[in-house]
PDB file of C-alpha atoms in Angstrom:
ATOM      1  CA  UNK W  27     -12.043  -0.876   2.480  1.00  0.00           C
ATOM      2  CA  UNK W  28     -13.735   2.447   1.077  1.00  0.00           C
ATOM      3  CA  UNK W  29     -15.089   2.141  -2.218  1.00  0.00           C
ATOM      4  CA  UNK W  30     -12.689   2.871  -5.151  1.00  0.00           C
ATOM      5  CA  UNK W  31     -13.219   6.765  -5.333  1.00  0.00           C
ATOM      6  CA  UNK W  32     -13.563   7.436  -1.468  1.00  0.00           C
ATOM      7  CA  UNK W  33     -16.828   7.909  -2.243  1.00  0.00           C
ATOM      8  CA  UNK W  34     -18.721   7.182   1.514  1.00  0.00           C
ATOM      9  CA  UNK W  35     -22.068   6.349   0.638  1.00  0.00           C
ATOM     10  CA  UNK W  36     -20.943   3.197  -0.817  1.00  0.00           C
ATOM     11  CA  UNK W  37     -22.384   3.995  -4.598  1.00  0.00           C
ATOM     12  CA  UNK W  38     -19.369   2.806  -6.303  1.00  0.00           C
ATOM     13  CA  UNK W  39     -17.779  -0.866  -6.595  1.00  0.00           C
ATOM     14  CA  UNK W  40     -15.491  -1.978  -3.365  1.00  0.00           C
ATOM     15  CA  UNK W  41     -13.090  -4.646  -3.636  1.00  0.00           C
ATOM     16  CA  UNK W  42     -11.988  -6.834  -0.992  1.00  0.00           C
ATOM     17  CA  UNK W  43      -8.787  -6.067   1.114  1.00  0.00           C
ATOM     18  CA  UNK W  44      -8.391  -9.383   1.644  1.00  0.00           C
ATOM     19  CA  UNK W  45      -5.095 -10.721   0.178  1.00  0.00           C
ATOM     20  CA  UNK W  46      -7.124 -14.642   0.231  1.00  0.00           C
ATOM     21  CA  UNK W  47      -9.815 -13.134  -1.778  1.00  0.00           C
ATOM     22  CA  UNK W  48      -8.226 -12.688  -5.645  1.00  0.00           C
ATOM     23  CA  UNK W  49     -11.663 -11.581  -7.096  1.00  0.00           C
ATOM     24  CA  UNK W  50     -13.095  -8.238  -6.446  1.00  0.00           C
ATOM     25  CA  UNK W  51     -15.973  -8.244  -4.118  1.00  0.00           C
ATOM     26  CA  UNK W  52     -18.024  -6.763  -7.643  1.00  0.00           C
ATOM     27  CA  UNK W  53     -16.646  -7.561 -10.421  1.00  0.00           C
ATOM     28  CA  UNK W  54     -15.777  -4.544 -12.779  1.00  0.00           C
ATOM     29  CA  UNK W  55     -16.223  -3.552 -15.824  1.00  0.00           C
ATOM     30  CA  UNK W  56     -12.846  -3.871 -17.298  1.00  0.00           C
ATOM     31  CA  UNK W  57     -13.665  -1.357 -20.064  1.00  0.00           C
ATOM     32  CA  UNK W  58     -13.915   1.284 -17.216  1.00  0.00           C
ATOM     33  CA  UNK W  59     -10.789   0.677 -16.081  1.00  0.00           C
ATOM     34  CA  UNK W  60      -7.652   3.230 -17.353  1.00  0.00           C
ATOM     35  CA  UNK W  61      -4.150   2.399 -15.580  1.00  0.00           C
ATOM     36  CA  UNK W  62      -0.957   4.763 -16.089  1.00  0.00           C
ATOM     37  CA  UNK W  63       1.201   3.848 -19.178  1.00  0.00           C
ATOM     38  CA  UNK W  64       4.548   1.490 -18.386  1.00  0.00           C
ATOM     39  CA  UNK W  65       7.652   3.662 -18.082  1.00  0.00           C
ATOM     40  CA  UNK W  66       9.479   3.839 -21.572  1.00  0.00           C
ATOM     41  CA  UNK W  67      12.546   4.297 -19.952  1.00  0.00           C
ATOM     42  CA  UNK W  68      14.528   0.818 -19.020  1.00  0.00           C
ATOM     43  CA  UNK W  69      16.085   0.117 -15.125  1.00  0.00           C
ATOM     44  CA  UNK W  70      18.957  -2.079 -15.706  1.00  0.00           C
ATOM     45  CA  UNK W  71      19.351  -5.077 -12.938  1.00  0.00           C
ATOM     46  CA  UNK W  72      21.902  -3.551 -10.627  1.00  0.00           C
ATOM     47  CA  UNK W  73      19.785  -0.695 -10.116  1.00  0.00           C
ATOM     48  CA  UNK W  74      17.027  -2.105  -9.612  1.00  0.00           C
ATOM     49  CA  UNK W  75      18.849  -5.307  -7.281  1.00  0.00           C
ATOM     50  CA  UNK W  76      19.486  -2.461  -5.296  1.00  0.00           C
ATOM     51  CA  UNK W  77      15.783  -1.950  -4.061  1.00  0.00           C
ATOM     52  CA  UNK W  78      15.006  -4.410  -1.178  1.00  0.00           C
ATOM     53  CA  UNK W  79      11.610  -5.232  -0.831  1.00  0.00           C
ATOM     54  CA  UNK W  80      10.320  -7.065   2.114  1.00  0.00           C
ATOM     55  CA  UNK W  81       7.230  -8.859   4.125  1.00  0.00           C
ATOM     56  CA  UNK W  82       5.804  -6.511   7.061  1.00  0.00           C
ATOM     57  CA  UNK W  83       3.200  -7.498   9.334  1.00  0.00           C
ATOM     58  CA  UNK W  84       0.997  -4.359  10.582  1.00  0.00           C
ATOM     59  CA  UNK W  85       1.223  -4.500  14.323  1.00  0.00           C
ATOM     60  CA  UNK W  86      -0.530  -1.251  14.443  1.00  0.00           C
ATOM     61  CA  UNK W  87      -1.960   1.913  12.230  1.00  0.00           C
ATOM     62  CA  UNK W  88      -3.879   4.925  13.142  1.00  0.00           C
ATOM     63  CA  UNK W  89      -4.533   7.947  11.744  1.00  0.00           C
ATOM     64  CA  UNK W  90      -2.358  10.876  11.744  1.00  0.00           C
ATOM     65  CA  UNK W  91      -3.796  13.947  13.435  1.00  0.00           C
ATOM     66  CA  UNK W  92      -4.160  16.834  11.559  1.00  0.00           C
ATOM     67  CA  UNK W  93      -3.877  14.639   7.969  1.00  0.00           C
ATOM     68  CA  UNK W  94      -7.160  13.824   5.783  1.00  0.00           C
ATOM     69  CA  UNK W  95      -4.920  11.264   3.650  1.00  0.00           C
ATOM     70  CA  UNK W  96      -2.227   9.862   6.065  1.00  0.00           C
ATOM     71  CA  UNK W  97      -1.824   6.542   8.336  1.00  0.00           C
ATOM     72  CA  UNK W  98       1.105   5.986  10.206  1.00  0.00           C
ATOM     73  CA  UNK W  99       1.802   1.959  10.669  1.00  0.00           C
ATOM     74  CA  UNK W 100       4.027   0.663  13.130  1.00  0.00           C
ATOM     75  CA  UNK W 101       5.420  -2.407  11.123  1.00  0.00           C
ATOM     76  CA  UNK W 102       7.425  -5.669  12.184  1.00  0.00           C
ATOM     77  CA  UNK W 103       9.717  -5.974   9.448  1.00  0.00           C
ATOM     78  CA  UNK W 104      11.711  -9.008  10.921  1.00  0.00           C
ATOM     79  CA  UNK W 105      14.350  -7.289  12.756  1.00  0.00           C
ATOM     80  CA  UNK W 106      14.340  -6.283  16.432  1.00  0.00           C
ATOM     81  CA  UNK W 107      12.683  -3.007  15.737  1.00  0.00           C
ATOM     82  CA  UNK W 108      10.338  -1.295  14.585  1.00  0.00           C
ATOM     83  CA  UNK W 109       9.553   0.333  11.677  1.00  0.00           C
ATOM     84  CA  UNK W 110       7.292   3.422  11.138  1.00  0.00           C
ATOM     85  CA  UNK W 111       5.699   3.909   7.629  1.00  0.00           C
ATOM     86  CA  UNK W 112       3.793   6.975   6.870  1.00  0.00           C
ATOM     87  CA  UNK W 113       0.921   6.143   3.427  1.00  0.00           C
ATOM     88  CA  UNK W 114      -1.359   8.670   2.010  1.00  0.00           C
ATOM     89  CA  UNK W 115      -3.992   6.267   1.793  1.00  0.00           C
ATOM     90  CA  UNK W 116      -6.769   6.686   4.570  1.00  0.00           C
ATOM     91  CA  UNK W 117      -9.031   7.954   1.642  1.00  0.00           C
ATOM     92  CA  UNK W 118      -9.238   3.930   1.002  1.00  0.00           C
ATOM     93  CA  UNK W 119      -8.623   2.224   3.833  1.00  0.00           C
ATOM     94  CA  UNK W 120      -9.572   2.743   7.901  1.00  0.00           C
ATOM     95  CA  UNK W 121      -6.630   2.204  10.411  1.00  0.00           C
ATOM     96  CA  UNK W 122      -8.531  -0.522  12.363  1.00  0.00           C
ATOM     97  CA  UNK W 123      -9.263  -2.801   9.271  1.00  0.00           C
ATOM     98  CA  UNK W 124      -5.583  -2.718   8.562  1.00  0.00           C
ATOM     99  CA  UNK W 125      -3.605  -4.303  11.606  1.00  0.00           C
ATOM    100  CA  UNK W 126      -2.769  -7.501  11.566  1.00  0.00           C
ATOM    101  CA  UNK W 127      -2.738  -7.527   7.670  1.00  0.00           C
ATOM    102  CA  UNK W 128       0.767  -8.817   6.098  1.00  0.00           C
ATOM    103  CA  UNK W 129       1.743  -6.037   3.269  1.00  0.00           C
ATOM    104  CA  UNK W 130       4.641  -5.836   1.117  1.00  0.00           C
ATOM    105  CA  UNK W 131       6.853  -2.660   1.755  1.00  0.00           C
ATOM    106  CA  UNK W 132      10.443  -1.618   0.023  1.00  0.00           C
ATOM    107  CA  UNK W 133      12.616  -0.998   3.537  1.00  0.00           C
ATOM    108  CA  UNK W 134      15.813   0.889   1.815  1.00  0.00           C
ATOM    109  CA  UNK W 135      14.768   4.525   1.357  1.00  0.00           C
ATOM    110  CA  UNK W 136      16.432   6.954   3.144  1.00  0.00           C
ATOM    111  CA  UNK W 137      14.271   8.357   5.909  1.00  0.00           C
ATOM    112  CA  UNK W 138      12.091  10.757   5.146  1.00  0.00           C
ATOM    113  CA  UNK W 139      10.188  13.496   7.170  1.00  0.00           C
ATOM    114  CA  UNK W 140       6.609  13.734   6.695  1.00  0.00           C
ATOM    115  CA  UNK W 141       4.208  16.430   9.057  1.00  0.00           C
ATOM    116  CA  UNK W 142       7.121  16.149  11.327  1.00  0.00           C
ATOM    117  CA  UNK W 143       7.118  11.561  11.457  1.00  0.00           C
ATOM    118  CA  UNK W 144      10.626   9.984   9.919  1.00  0.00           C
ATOM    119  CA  UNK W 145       8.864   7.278   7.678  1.00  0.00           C
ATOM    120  CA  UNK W 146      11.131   4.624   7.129  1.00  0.00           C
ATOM    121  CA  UNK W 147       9.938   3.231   3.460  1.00  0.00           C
ATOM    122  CA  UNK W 148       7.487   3.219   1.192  1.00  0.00           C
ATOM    123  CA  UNK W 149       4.098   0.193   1.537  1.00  0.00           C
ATOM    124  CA  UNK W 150       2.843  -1.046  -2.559  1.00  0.00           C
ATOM    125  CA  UNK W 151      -0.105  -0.295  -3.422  1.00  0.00           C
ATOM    126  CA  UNK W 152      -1.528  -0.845  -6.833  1.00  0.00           C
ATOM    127  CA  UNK W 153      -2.979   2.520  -8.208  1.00  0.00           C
ATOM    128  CA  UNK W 154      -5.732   2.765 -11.361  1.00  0.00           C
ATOM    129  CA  UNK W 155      -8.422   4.887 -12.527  1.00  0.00           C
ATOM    130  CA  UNK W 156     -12.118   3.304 -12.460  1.00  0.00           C
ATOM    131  CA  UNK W 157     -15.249   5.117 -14.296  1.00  0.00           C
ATOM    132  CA  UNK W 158     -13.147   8.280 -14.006  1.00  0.00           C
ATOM    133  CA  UNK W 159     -12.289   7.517 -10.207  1.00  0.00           C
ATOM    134  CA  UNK W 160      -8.880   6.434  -8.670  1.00  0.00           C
ATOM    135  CA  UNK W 161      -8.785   3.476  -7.354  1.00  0.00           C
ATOM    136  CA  UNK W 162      -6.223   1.780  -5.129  1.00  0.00           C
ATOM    137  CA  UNK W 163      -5.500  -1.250  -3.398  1.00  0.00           C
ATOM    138  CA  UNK W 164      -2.830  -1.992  -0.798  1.00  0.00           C
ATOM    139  CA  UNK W 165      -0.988  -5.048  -1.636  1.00  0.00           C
ATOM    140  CA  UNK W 166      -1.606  -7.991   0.894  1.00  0.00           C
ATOM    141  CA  UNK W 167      -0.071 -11.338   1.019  1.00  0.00           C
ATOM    142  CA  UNK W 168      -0.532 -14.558   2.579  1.00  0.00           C
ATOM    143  CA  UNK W 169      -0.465 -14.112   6.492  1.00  0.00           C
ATOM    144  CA  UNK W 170       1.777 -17.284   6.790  1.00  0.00           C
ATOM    145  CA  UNK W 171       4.379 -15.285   4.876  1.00  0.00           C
ATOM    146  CA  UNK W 172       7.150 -14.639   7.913  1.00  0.00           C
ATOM    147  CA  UNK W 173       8.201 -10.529   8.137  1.00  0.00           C
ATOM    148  CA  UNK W 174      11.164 -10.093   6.958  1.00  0.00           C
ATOM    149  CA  UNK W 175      10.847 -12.744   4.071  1.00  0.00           C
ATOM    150  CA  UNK W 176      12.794 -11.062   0.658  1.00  0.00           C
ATOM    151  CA  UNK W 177      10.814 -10.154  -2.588  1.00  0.00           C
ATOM    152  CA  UNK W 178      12.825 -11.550  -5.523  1.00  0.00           C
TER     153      UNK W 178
END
């Protein structure tokens, strides 16, 4: 994984894109940390019941041409096909580094075009700000976790 800012050199703190690895590669200092404010406004459980998230194995990822910030992953999702994601985050994370890595995606968005790819969902990522840099981690679960296993 890049370090927290996309900073290249490597100055700044990296964590760990391991989903087996809880701790950050460096440990932080928490007082440098800023994350966005919880949403005031409440979802109430149908709507949110609604949202089906979902285990996805990377089979593949590359970049997408033309695109500083996108990867497109080809994803087995536990059905018979497969499904492409598009993910803005290639400021953080190389294709290569990513296949094979079991991620947790929401599968029920409508389609959506993006530099002319249908992306088929949306892969979590947890987003903060660190000394003044963003910071972002894609989530990663246990590689025993089957795709297609249902986030309650």
């Amino acid at each position: 994984m890049k370090s927290i800012g996309g900073d290249k050199s490597g100055a700044k703190a990296t964590f760990s894109a391991s989903a087996k690895d809880a701790e950050p590669a460096v440990k932080i200092d928490l007082s440098k940390v800023k994350i966005e404010p919880l949403f005031e406004d409440a979802v109430d459980f149908d709507t949110f019941s609604k949202s089906d998230f979902r285990v996805v194995k990377v089979e593949a990822c590359e970049a997408v041409p033309k695109s500083k910030k996108l990867l497109k992953f080809t994803l087995n999702d536990g059905t018979d096909r497969k499904r492409t994601i598009l993910s803005g985050i290639h400021e953080y994370y190389e294709p290569e580094e990513l296949v094979g890595k079991t991620c947790i995606a929401i599968v029920n968005l409508p389609p959506r075009k993006i530099m002319g790819i249908d992306s088929e969902g949306m892969l979590n990522s947890a987003v903060y700000e660190y000394d003044g840099h963003e910071g972002l981690n894609l989530l990663m679960v246990d590689g025993s976790i089957p795709a297609g296993a249902k986030l309650y």
